[in-house]
Amino acid sequence: QVQLMESGGGLVQPGGSLRLSCAASGPTSDIKGIAWFRQAPGKEREGVSCIHDVGRGDSETNYVDSVKGRFTISRDKFKNVVFLEMNSLKPEDTAVYYCATAQSPFPCQVVLGRGGHYGMDYWGKGTQDTVSS
């Protein structure tokens, strides 16, 4: 089975940066895309960013409006790792961040448009991101 593991979370001051990693193992050739979600205490889970193959070696990326211009998603295909570079962090970015993927292809626009309710099949256990002074 596909397994996902997040890392890189921690405590950072407002305006600081964190780089999250999502490492995939198992039959990784079946993985066509990765989406990042987050959930803050007392809040619903929301989609944050997404990267997905669109053929010819190209990928589409997308971001929820609140992180556009601050977060960047990328991948290292050789190492089967997807990164989420988070810059200019705000206290409202504090949450547990999860990476996830699905057995079937998924369009990033749809994943993010459905918030945190898009049906993904494989999830990491999450990594805590705390933005505080």
Short mmCIF file of N, CA and C in Angstrom, two decimals:
data_model
loop_
_atom_site.label_atom_id
_atom_site.label_comp_id
_atom_site.label_asym_id
_atom_site.label_seq_id
_atom_site.Cartn_x
_atom_site.Cartn_y
_atom_site.Cartn_z
N GLN A 1 0.84 -1.20 0.00
CA GLN A 1 0.00 0.00 0.00
C GLN A 1 0.87 1.25 0.00
N VAL A 2 0.34 2.30 -0.57
CA VAL A 2 1.02 3.58 -0.53
C VAL A 2 1.04 4.08 0.91
N GLN A 3 2.18 4.59 1.33
CA GLN A 3 2.31 5.20 2.65
C GLN A 3 2.89 6.59 2.50
N LEU A 4 2.36 7.52 3.27
CA LEU A 4 2.81 8.90 3.25
C LEU A 4 3.25 9.31 4.64
N MET A 5 4.32 10.09 4.71
CA MET A 5 4.85 10.55 5.98
C MET A 5 5.27 12.00 5.87
N GLU A 6 4.65 12.85 6.69
CA GLU A 6 5.00 14.27 6.71
C GLU A 6 6.13 14.52 7.70
N SER A 7 6.90 15.55 7.43
CA SER A 7 7.93 15.99 8.35
C SER A 7 8.21 17.47 8.09
N GLY A 8 8.92 18.09 9.01
CA GLY A 8 9.34 19.47 8.83
C GLY A 8 8.55 20.49 9.62
N GLY A 9 7.52 20.06 10.31
CA GLY A 9 6.75 20.99 11.11
C GLY A 9 7.52 21.44 12.34
N GLY A 10 7.02 22.47 12.99
CA GLY A 10 7.66 22.97 14.18
C GLY A 10 7.09 24.30 14.60
N LEU A 11 7.80 24.96 15.49
CA LEU A 11 7.41 26.27 16.01
C LEU A 11 8.20 27.35 15.29
N VAL A 12 7.49 28.34 14.78
CA VAL A 12 8.12 29.43 14.05
C VAL A 12 7.42 30.74 14.40
N GLN A 13 8.17 31.84 14.38
CA GLN A 13 7.59 33.15 14.64
C GLN A 13 6.83 33.66 13.43
N PRO A 14 5.85 34.54 13.65
CA PRO A 14 5.16 35.15 12.51
C PRO A 14 6.15 35.78 11.55
N GLY A 15 5.91 35.58 10.26
CA GLY A 15 6.82 36.06 9.25
C GLY A 15 7.91 35.09 8.88
N GLY A 16 8.05 34.03 9.64
CA GLY A 16 9.06 33.03 9.39
C GLY A 16 8.65 32.03 8.34
N SER A 17 9.48 31.01 8.17
CA SER A 17 9.26 30.02 7.13
C SER A 17 9.42 28.61 7.67
N LEU A 18 8.73 27.70 7.04
CA LEU A 18 8.88 26.27 7.29
C LEU A 18 8.80 25.55 5.96
N ARG A 19 9.51 24.44 5.87
CA ARG A 19 9.45 23.60 4.69
C ARG A 19 8.99 22.22 5.11
N LEU A 20 7.79 21.87 4.69
CA LEU A 20 7.23 20.57 4.99
C LEU A 20 7.58 19.59 3.88
N SER A 21 7.76 18.34 4.26
CA SER A 21 8.04 17.28 3.31
C SER A 21 7.00 16.18 3.44
N CYS A 22 6.65 15.59 2.33
CA CYS A 22 5.76 14.44 2.29
C CYS A 22 6.47 13.34 1.54
N ALA A 23 6.94 12.34 2.26
CA ALA A 23 7.66 11.23 1.66
C ALA A 23 6.71 10.08 1.38
N ALA A 24 6.76 9.56 0.17
CA ALA A 24 5.90 8.47 -0.24
C ALA A 24 6.69 7.18 -0.35
N SER A 25 6.08 6.09 0.07
CA SER A 25 6.69 4.78 -0.06
C SER A 25 5.63 3.79 -0.53
N GLY A 26 6.07 2.58 -0.86
CA GLY A 26 5.16 1.60 -1.43
C GLY A 26 5.15 1.72 -2.94
N PRO A 27 4.02 1.39 -3.56
CA PRO A 27 3.92 1.46 -5.03
C PRO A 27 3.79 2.91 -5.50
N THR A 28 4.88 3.64 -5.40
CA THR A 28 4.82 5.07 -5.68
C THR A 28 4.59 5.39 -7.15
N SER A 29 4.80 4.42 -8.03
CA SER A 29 4.53 4.66 -9.44
C SER A 29 3.05 4.93 -9.69
N ASP A 30 2.21 4.53 -8.76
CA ASP A 30 0.77 4.76 -8.90
C ASP A 30 0.37 6.16 -8.46
N ILE A 31 1.27 6.89 -7.83
CA ILE A 31 0.94 8.21 -7.31
C ILE A 31 1.04 9.24 -8.42
N LYS A 32 -0.06 9.88 -8.70
CA LYS A 32 -0.11 10.91 -9.74
C LYS A 32 -0.12 12.32 -9.18
N GLY A 33 -0.45 12.46 -7.92
CA GLY A 33 -0.50 13.77 -7.31
C GLY A 33 -0.55 13.69 -5.80
N ILE A 34 -0.27 14.81 -5.18
CA ILE A 34 -0.30 14.95 -3.73
C ILE A 34 -1.02 16.25 -3.40
N ALA A 35 -1.86 16.19 -2.39
CA ALA A 35 -2.51 17.39 -1.88
C ALA A 35 -2.15 17.58 -0.42
N TRP A 36 -1.99 18.82 -0.02
CA TRP A 36 -1.75 19.18 1.36
C TRP A 36 -3.04 19.72 1.97
N PHE A 37 -3.37 19.24 3.15
CA PHE A 37 -4.50 19.72 3.91
C PHE A 37 -4.01 20.20 5.27
N ARG A 38 -4.83 20.96 5.95
CA ARG A 38 -4.50 21.35 7.31
C ARG A 38 -5.77 21.45 8.15
N GLN A 39 -5.60 21.26 9.44
CA GLN A 39 -6.72 21.36 10.35
C GLN A 39 -6.25 22.02 11.64
N ALA A 40 -6.87 23.13 11.97
CA ALA A 40 -6.59 23.84 13.21
C ALA A 40 -7.58 23.40 14.27
N PRO A 41 -7.21 23.52 15.55
CA PRO A 41 -8.14 23.14 16.62
C PRO A 41 -9.47 23.87 16.50
N GLY A 42 -10.56 23.14 16.56
CA GLY A 42 -11.88 23.73 16.48
C GLY A 42 -12.31 24.14 15.09
N LYS A 43 -11.48 23.89 14.10
CA LYS A 43 -11.79 24.26 12.73
C LYS A 43 -11.91 23.03 11.85
N GLU A 44 -12.63 23.19 10.75
CA GLU A 44 -12.74 22.11 9.78
C GLU A 44 -11.45 21.99 8.98
N ARG A 45 -11.19 20.79 8.50
CA ARG A 45 -10.05 20.56 7.64
C ARG A 45 -10.24 21.31 6.33
N GLU A 46 -9.16 21.86 5.81
CA GLU A 46 -9.23 22.56 4.55
C GLU A 46 -8.08 22.15 3.64
N GLY A 47 -8.33 22.17 2.36
CA GLY A 47 -7.28 21.94 1.39
C GLY A 47 -6.40 23.17 1.29
N VAL A 48 -5.10 22.97 1.20
CA VAL A 48 -4.13 24.06 1.19
C VAL A 48 -3.46 24.19 -0.17
N SER A 49 -2.94 23.09 -0.67
CA SER A 49 -2.20 23.11 -1.93
C SER A 49 -2.26 21.74 -2.57
N CYS A 50 -1.96 21.69 -3.85
CA CYS A 50 -2.09 20.45 -4.59
C CYS A 50 -1.14 20.47 -5.78
N ILE A 51 -0.56 19.31 -6.07
CA ILE A 51 0.24 19.13 -7.27
C ILE A 51 -0.16 17.81 -7.90
N HIS A 52 -0.33 17.78 -9.23
CA HIS A 52 -0.81 16.59 -9.90
C HIS A 52 -0.27 16.54 -11.32
N ASP A 53 0.10 15.35 -11.75
CA ASP A 53 0.57 15.15 -13.11
C ASP A 53 -0.55 15.44 -14.10
N VAL A 54 -0.19 16.08 -15.21
CA VAL A 54 -1.15 16.35 -16.27
C VAL A 54 -0.66 15.80 -17.59
N GLY A 55 0.35 14.95 -17.56
CA GLY A 55 0.87 14.33 -18.76
C GLY A 55 2.10 15.04 -19.30
N ARG A 56 2.85 14.32 -20.13
CA ARG A 56 4.05 14.86 -20.77
C ARG A 56 5.09 15.36 -19.77
N GLY A 57 5.08 14.79 -18.57
CA GLY A 57 6.02 15.20 -17.55
C GLY A 57 5.66 16.50 -16.85
N ASP A 58 4.54 17.08 -17.19
CA ASP A 58 4.11 18.34 -16.58
C ASP A 58 3.18 18.09 -15.41
N SER A 59 3.09 19.07 -14.54
CA SER A 59 2.22 19.01 -13.38
C SER A 59 1.46 20.31 -13.23
N GLU A 60 0.26 20.20 -12.69
CA GLU A 60 -0.49 21.38 -12.32
C GLU A 60 -0.33 21.61 -10.83
N THR A 61 -0.38 22.83 -10.42
CA THR A 61 -0.33 23.18 -9.00
C THR A 61 -1.44 24.18 -8.71
N ASN A 62 -1.89 24.18 -7.47
CA ASN A 62 -2.90 25.14 -7.07
C ASN A 62 -2.81 25.36 -5.57
N TYR A 63 -3.40 26.46 -5.13
CA TYR A 63 -3.33 26.86 -3.74
C TYR A 63 -4.65 27.49 -3.32
N VAL A 64 -4.99 27.31 -2.06
CA VAL A 64 -6.14 28.01 -1.52
C VAL A 64 -5.79 29.49 -1.45
N ASP A 65 -6.79 30.35 -1.61
CA ASP A 65 -6.54 31.78 -1.72
C ASP A 65 -5.72 32.35 -0.56
N SER A 66 -5.94 31.85 0.63
CA SER A 66 -5.29 32.41 1.81
C SER A 66 -3.79 32.20 1.84
N VAL A 67 -3.26 31.29 1.03
CA VAL A 67 -1.82 31.02 1.04
C VAL A 67 -1.15 31.36 -0.28
N LYS A 68 -1.90 31.80 -1.26
CA LYS A 68 -1.32 32.15 -2.55
C LYS A 68 -0.28 33.26 -2.39
N GLY A 69 0.86 33.07 -3.04
CA GLY A 69 1.94 34.03 -2.93
C GLY A 69 2.84 33.80 -1.75
N ARG A 70 2.44 32.94 -0.82
CA ARG A 70 3.24 32.64 0.36
C ARG A 70 3.74 31.20 0.39
N PHE A 71 2.94 30.28 -0.10
CA PHE A 71 3.28 28.86 -0.09
C PHE A 71 3.63 28.40 -1.51
N THR A 72 4.56 27.46 -1.60
CA THR A 72 4.95 26.88 -2.87
C THR A 72 5.04 25.37 -2.73
N ILE A 73 4.37 24.66 -3.62
CA ILE A 73 4.43 23.21 -3.62
C ILE A 73 5.35 22.76 -4.75
N SER A 74 6.15 21.74 -4.48
CA SER A 74 7.07 21.21 -5.47
C SER A 74 7.30 19.74 -5.18
N ARG A 75 8.03 19.07 -6.07
CA ARG A 75 8.27 17.65 -5.88
C ARG A 75 9.64 17.23 -6.39
N ASP A 76 10.16 16.18 -5.80
CA ASP A 76 11.37 15.53 -6.24
C ASP A 76 10.95 14.12 -6.63
N LYS A 77 10.78 13.88 -7.92
CA LYS A 77 10.27 12.60 -8.38
C LYS A 77 11.23 11.45 -8.07
N PHE A 78 12.52 11.72 -8.13
CA PHE A 78 13.50 10.67 -7.89
C PHE A 78 13.41 10.16 -6.46
N LYS A 79 13.19 11.05 -5.51
CA LYS A 79 13.12 10.68 -4.10
C LYS A 79 11.69 10.46 -3.62
N ASN A 80 10.72 10.63 -4.51
CA ASN A 80 9.31 10.46 -4.15
C ASN A 80 8.93 11.33 -2.96
N VAL A 81 9.29 12.58 -3.05
CA VAL A 81 9.00 13.54 -1.99
C VAL A 81 8.33 14.77 -2.58
N VAL A 82 7.30 15.24 -1.91
CA VAL A 82 6.65 16.49 -2.24
C VAL A 82 6.89 17.47 -1.11
N PHE A 83 7.21 18.70 -1.46
CA PHE A 83 7.51 19.73 -0.48
C PHE A 83 6.43 20.80 -0.47
N LEU A 84 6.25 21.41 0.67
CA LEU A 84 5.43 22.59 0.79
C LEU A 84 6.26 23.65 1.50
N GLU A 85 6.75 24.61 0.74
CA GLU A 85 7.51 25.72 1.29
C GLU A 85 6.54 26.79 1.75
N MET A 86 6.59 27.11 3.02
CA MET A 86 5.66 28.06 3.61
C MET A 86 6.44 29.28 4.08
N ASN A 87 6.16 30.41 3.49
CA ASN A 87 6.83 31.66 3.82
C ASN A 87 5.83 32.67 4.38
N SER A 88 6.37 33.70 5.02
CA SER A 88 5.53 34.76 5.59
C SER A 88 4.40 34.19 6.43
N LEU A 89 4.75 33.28 7.29
CA LEU A 89 3.74 32.56 8.06
C LEU A 89 3.01 33.48 9.03
N LYS A 90 1.74 33.18 9.20
CA LYS A 90 0.86 33.94 10.07
C LYS A 90 0.33 33.03 11.17
N PRO A 91 -0.08 33.60 12.30
CA PRO A 91 -0.65 32.75 13.36
C PRO A 91 -1.81 31.89 12.87
N GLU A 92 -2.59 32.40 11.93
CA GLU A 92 -3.72 31.62 11.42
C GLU A 92 -3.30 30.44 10.56
N ASP A 93 -2.01 30.33 10.26
CA ASP A 93 -1.50 29.15 9.57
C ASP A 93 -1.26 27.99 10.53
N THR A 94 -1.36 28.24 11.82
CA THR A 94 -1.14 27.20 12.82
C THR A 94 -2.16 26.08 12.63
N ALA A 95 -1.66 24.87 12.46
CA ALA A 95 -2.52 23.72 12.22
C ALA A 95 -1.66 22.47 12.13
N VAL A 96 -2.33 21.34 12.13
CA VAL A 96 -1.68 20.09 11.75
C VAL A 96 -1.81 19.97 10.24
N TYR A 97 -0.69 19.76 9.58
CA TYR A 97 -0.66 19.66 8.13
C TYR A 97 -0.54 18.20 7.71
N TYR A 98 -1.38 17.81 6.78
CA TYR A 98 -1.42 16.45 6.28
C TYR A 98 -1.20 16.43 4.77
N CYS A 99 -0.49 15.43 4.28
CA CYS A 99 -0.47 15.20 2.85
C CYS A 99 -1.31 13.97 2.55
N ALA A 100 -1.87 13.94 1.36
CA ALA A 100 -2.78 12.87 0.99
C ALA A 100 -2.77 12.66 -0.51
N THR A 101 -3.20 11.47 -0.93
CA THR A 101 -3.33 11.18 -2.34
C THR A 101 -4.51 10.23 -2.53
N ALA A 102 -4.84 9.96 -3.77
CA ALA A 102 -6.00 9.14 -4.09
C ALA A 102 -5.61 8.04 -5.06
N GLN A 103 -6.41 6.98 -5.09
CA GLN A 103 -6.17 5.87 -6.01
C GLN A 103 -6.42 6.28 -7.45
N SER A 104 -7.31 7.20 -7.66
CA SER A 104 -7.65 7.68 -8.99
C SER A 104 -7.14 9.10 -9.17
N PRO A 105 -6.90 9.50 -10.43
CA PRO A 105 -6.47 10.88 -10.67
C PRO A 105 -7.47 11.89 -10.14
N PHE A 106 -6.97 13.03 -9.76
CA PHE A 106 -7.84 14.07 -9.22
C PHE A 106 -7.37 15.43 -9.71
N PRO A 107 -8.31 16.29 -10.05
CA PRO A 107 -7.95 17.65 -10.47
C PRO A 107 -7.75 18.55 -9.25
N CYS A 108 -6.64 19.26 -9.23
CA CYS A 108 -6.33 20.10 -8.08
C CYS A 108 -7.39 21.15 -7.82
N GLN A 109 -7.94 21.72 -8.87
CA GLN A 109 -8.96 22.75 -8.69
C GLN A 109 -10.17 22.21 -7.94
N VAL A 110 -10.56 20.98 -8.24
CA VAL A 110 -11.70 20.38 -7.57
C VAL A 110 -11.36 20.04 -6.13
N VAL A 111 -10.18 19.51 -5.89
CA VAL A 111 -9.76 19.17 -4.54
C VAL A 111 -9.81 20.38 -3.63
N LEU A 112 -9.24 21.48 -4.05
CA LEU A 112 -9.22 22.68 -3.23
C LEU A 112 -10.59 23.33 -3.15
N GLY A 113 -11.37 23.23 -4.21
CA GLY A 113 -12.70 23.82 -4.21
C GLY A 113 -13.65 23.15 -3.24
N ARG A 114 -13.38 21.91 -2.89
CA ARG A 114 -14.22 21.17 -1.93
C ARG A 114 -13.69 21.26 -0.51
N GLY A 115 -12.76 22.15 -0.27
CA GLY A 115 -12.22 22.31 1.06
C GLY A 115 -11.52 21.04 1.52
N GLY A 116 -11.85 20.60 2.71
CA GLY A 116 -11.24 19.41 3.25
C GLY A 116 -12.08 18.16 3.10
N HIS A 117 -13.08 18.21 2.23
CA HIS A 117 -14.01 17.11 2.11
C HIS A 117 -13.84 16.27 0.84
N TYR A 118 -12.78 16.50 0.10
CA TYR A 118 -12.51 15.66 -1.05
C TYR A 118 -12.03 14.30 -0.57
N GLY A 119 -12.55 13.24 -1.17
CA GLY A 119 -12.25 11.90 -0.71
C GLY A 119 -10.88 11.40 -1.16
N MET A 120 -9.91 11.51 -0.29
CA MET A 120 -8.59 10.96 -0.56
C MET A 120 -8.48 9.57 0.05
N ASP A 121 -7.59 8.75 -0.47
CA ASP A 121 -7.48 7.36 -0.06
C ASP A 121 -6.32 7.07 0.88
N TYR A 122 -5.26 7.85 0.79
CA TYR A 122 -4.08 7.63 1.61
C TYR A 122 -3.69 8.94 2.27
N TRP A 123 -3.44 8.87 3.57
CA TRP A 123 -3.11 10.05 4.36
C TRP A 123 -1.87 9.81 5.19
N GLY A 124 -1.08 10.86 5.36
CA GLY A 124 -0.03 10.83 6.34
C GLY A 124 -0.61 11.06 7.72
N LYS A 125 0.22 10.97 8.74
CA LYS A 125 -0.26 11.13 10.11
C LYS A 125 -0.26 12.58 10.57
N GLY A 126 0.32 13.47 9.80
CA GLY A 126 0.28 14.89 10.09
C GLY A 126 1.54 15.39 10.78
N THR A 127 1.81 16.68 10.59
CA THR A 127 2.92 17.35 11.26
C THR A 127 2.43 18.70 11.75
N GLN A 128 2.78 19.04 12.98
CA GLN A 128 2.28 20.26 13.61
C GLN A 128 3.08 21.47 13.16
N ASP A 129 2.38 22.50 12.74
CA ASP A 129 2.96 23.79 12.40
C ASP A 129 2.37 24.82 13.36
N THR A 130 3.20 25.40 14.19
CA THR A 130 2.75 26.40 15.14
C THR A 130 3.44 27.72 14.86
N VAL A 131 2.66 28.75 14.57
CA VAL A 131 3.18 30.08 14.28
C VAL A 131 2.79 30.99 15.44
N SER A 132 3.77 31.37 16.22
CA SER A 132 3.49 32.14 17.43
C SER A 132 4.72 32.92 17.85
N SER A 133 4.47 34.06 18.51
CA SER A 133 5.56 34.84 19.08
C SER A 133 5.98 34.31 20.43
#
